CSV table of C-alpha atoms in Angstrom, one decimal:
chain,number,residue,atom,x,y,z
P,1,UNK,CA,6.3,-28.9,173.5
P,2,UNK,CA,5.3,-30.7,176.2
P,3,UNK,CA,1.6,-32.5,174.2
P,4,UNK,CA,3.9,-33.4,171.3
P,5,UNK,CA,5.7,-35.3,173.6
P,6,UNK,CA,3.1,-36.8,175.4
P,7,UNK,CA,1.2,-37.7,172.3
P,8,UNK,CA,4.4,-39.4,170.9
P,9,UNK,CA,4.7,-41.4,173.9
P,10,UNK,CA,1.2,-42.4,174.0
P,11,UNK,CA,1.5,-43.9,171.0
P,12,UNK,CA,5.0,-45.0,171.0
P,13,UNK,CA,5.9,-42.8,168.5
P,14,UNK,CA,9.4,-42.0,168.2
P,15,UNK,CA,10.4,-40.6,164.9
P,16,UNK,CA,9.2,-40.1,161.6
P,17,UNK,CA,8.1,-43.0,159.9
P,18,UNK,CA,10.6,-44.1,157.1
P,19,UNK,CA,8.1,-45.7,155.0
P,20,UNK,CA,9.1,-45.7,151.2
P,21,UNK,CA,7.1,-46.3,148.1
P,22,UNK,CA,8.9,-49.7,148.0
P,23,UNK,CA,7.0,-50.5,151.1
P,24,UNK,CA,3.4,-50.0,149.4
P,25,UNK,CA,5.1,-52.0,146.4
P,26,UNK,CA,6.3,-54.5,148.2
P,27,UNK,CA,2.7,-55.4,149.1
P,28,UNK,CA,1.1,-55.3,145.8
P,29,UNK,CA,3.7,-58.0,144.8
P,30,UNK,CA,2.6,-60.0,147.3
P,31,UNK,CA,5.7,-60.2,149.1
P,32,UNK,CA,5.9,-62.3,152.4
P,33,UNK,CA,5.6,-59.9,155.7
P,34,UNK,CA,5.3,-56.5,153.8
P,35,UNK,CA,2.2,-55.4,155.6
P,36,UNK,CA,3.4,-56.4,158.6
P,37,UNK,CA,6.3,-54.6,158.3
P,38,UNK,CA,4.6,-51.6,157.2
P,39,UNK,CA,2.1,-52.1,159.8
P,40,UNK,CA,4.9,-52.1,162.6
P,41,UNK,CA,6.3,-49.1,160.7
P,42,UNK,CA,2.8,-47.0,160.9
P,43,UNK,CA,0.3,-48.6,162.9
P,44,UNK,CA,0.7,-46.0,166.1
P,45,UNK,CA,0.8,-42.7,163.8
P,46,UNK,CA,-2.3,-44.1,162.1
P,47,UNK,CA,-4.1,-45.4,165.4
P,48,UNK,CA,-3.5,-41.3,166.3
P,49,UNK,CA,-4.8,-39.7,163.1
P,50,UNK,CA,-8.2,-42.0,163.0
P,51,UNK,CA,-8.8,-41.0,166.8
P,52,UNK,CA,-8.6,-37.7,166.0
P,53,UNK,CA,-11.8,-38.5,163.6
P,54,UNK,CA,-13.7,-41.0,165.2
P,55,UNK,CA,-13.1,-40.2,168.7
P,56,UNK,CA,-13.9,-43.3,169.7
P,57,UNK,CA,-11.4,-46.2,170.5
P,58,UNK,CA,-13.3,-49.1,169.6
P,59,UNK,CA,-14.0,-47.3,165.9
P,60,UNK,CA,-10.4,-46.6,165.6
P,61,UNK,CA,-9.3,-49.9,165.9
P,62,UNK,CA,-11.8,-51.0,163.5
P,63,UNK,CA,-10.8,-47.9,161.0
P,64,UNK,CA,-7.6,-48.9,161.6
P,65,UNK,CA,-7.8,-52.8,160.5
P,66,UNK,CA,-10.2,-51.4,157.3
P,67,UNK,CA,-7.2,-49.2,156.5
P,68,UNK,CA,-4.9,-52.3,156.2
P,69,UNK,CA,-7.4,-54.3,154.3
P,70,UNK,CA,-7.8,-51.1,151.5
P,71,UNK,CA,-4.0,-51.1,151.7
P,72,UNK,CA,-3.4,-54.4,150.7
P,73,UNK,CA,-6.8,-53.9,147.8
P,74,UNK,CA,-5.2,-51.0,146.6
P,75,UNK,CA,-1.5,-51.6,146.8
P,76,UNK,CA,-1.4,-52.5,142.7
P,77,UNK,CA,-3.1,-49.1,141.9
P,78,UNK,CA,-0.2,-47.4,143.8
P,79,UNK,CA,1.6,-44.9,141.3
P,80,UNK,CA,4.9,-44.1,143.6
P,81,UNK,CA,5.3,-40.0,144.1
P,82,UNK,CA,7.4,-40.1,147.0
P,83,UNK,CA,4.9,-39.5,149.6
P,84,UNK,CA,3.8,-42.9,150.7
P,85,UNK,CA,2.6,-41.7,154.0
P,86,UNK,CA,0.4,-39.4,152.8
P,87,UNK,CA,-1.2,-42.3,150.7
P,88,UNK,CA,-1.6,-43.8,153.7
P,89,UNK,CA,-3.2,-40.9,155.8
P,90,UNK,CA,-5.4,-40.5,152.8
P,91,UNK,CA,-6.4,-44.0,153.0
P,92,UNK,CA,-6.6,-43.8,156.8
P,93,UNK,CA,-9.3,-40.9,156.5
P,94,UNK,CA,-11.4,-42.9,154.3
P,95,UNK,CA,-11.6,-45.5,156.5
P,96,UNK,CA,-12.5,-43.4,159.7
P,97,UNK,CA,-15.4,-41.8,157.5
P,98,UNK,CA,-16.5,-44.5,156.3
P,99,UNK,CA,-16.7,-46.0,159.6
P,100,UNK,CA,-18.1,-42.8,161.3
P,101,UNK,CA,-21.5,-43.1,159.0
P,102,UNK,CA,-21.9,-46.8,159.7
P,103,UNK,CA,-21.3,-45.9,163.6
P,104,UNK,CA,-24.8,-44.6,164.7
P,105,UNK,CA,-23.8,-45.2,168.2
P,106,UNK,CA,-20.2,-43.5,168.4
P,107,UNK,CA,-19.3,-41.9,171.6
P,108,UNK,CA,-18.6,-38.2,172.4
P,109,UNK,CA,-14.5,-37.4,171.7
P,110,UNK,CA,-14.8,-36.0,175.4
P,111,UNK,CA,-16.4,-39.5,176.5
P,112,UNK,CA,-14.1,-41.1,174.8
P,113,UNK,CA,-11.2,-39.3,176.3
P,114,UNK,CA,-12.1,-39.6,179.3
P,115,UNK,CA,-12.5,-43.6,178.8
P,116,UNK,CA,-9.7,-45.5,179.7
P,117,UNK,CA,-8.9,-47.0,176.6
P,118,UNK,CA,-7.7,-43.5,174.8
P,119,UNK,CA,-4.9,-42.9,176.7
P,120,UNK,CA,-4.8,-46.3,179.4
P,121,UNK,CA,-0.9,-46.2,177.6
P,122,UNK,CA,0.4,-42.8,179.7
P,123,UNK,CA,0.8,-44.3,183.1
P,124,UNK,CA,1.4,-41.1,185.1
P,125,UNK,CA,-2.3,-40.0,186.1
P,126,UNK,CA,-0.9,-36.5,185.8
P,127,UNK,CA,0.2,-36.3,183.2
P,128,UNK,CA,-2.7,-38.5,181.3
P,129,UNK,CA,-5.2,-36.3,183.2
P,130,UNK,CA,-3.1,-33.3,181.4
P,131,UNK,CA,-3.6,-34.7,178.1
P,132,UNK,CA,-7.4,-35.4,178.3
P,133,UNK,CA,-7.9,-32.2,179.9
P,134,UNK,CA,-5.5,-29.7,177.0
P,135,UNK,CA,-7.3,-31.8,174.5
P,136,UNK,CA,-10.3,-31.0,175.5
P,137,UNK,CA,-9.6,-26.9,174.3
P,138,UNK,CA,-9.0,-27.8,170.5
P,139,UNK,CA,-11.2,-27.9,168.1
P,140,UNK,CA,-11.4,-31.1,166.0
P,141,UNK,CA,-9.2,-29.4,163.0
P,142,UNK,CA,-7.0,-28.3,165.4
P,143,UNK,CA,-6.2,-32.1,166.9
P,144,UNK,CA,-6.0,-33.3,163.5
P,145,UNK,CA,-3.5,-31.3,162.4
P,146,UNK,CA,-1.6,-31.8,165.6
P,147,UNK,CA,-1.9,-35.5,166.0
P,148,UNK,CA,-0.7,-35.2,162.2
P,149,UNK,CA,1.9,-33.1,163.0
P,150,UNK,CA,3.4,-35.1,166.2
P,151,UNK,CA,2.2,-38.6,165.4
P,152,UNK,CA,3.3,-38.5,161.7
P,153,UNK,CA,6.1,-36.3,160.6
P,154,UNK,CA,4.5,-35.3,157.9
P,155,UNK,CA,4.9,-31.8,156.1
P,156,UNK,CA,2.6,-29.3,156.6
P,157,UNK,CA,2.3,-29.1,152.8
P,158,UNK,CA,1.3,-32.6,153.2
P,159,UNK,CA,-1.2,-31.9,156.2
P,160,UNK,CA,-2.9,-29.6,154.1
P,161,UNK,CA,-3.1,-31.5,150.8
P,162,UNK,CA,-5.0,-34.7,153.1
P,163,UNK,CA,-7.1,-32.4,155.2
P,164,UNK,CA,-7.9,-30.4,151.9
P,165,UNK,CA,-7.2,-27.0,153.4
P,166,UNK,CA,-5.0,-24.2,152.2
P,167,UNK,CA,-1.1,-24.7,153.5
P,168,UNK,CA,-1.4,-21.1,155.3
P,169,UNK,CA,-4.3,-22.4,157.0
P,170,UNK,CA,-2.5,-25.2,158.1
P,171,UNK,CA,0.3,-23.5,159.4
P,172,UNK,CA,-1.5,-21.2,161.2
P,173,UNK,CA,-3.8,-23.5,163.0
P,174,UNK,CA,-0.7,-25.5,164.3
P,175,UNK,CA,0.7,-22.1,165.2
P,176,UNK,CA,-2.5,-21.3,167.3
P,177,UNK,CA,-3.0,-24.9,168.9
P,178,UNK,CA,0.6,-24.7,170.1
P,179,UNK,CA,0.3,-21.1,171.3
P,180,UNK,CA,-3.3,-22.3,172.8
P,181,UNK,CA,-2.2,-25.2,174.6
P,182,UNK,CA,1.7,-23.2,175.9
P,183,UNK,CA,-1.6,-20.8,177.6
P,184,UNK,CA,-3.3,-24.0,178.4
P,185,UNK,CA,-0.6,-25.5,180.1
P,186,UNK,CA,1.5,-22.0,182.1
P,187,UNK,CA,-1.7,-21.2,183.4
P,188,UNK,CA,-2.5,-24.7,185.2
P,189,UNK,CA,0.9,-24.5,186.5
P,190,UNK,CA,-0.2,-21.2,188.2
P,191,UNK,CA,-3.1,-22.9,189.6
């Protein structure tokens, strides 16, 4: 689908992530370059996901560090279950919260769409202008789950275990948001 696409090459997303538990471990025993490695590994993904909650660019980037720093705090407390990533994402939404109530000031997630900073990466003014605009028509679950789904690779079993919903909700909300933005998207090529 075309808004998968351009959200993976927003962020430079290509694939999956291959993070492994070893990652996580590798930090907690203090191993030279693992967070950098499992920053270059995750850092775009992430940068996605905590958009999608804090809707503000400056916020995410600040999220976004905070989720490094409670990586590297927590790393030790890590009990490998095969699903590093969705540590991560779980870490990742604590941060964005946590930045969200210290933020008394955040932006809009329409102000901050339309800033340049949230999508300044798509360098086609169509096509960014596209992705601002089909945004715009989903609902805040709705963009997390799909900047989850096209940013991270994760399951939609996972989704739904970090967002804390049911797994049928999550696969019919993805269903709708896809089927919404295919609408979206025919009838603005009618136009």
């Amino acid at each position: 689908m075309m808004i998968v696409t351009l959200l993976q090459q927003t962020y430079g997303v290509d694939t999956p992530s291959t993070v492994t538990d070893a990652d996580i471990l590798d930090i907690a025993a203090g191993k030279p370059d693992a967070v950098a490695r499992l920053y270059e590994k995750t850092h775009k993904g992430l940068y996605g996901f905590i958009l999608s909650i804090t809707r503000n660019p400056h916020d995410t980037e600040d999220a976004l560090q905070d989720t490094f720093l409670a990586v590297c705090r927590s790393a030790q407390s890590y009990r490998p279950k095969g699903k590093p990533m969705a540590w991560l994402y779980t870490v990742a939404k604590n941060a964005a919260r946590m930045k969200l109530r210290k933020a008394s000031d955040h932006l809009s997630f329409e102000d901050a769409l339309h800033g340049d900073e949230a999508f300044g990466r798509i360098e086609n003014l169509e096509d960014r202008l596209l992705l601002e605009t089909a945004l715009t028509q989903l609902s805040e679950e709705e963009r997390k789950i799909l900047f989850l789904r096209a940013l991270s690779g994760l399951t939609s079993r996972e989704i739904a275990s970090l967002l804390g919903l049911p797994l049928n909700t999550v696969l019919s909300k993805y269903h709708r948001t896809t089927k919404k933005l295919k609408q979206y998207f025919e009838k603005e090529h009618q136009s």
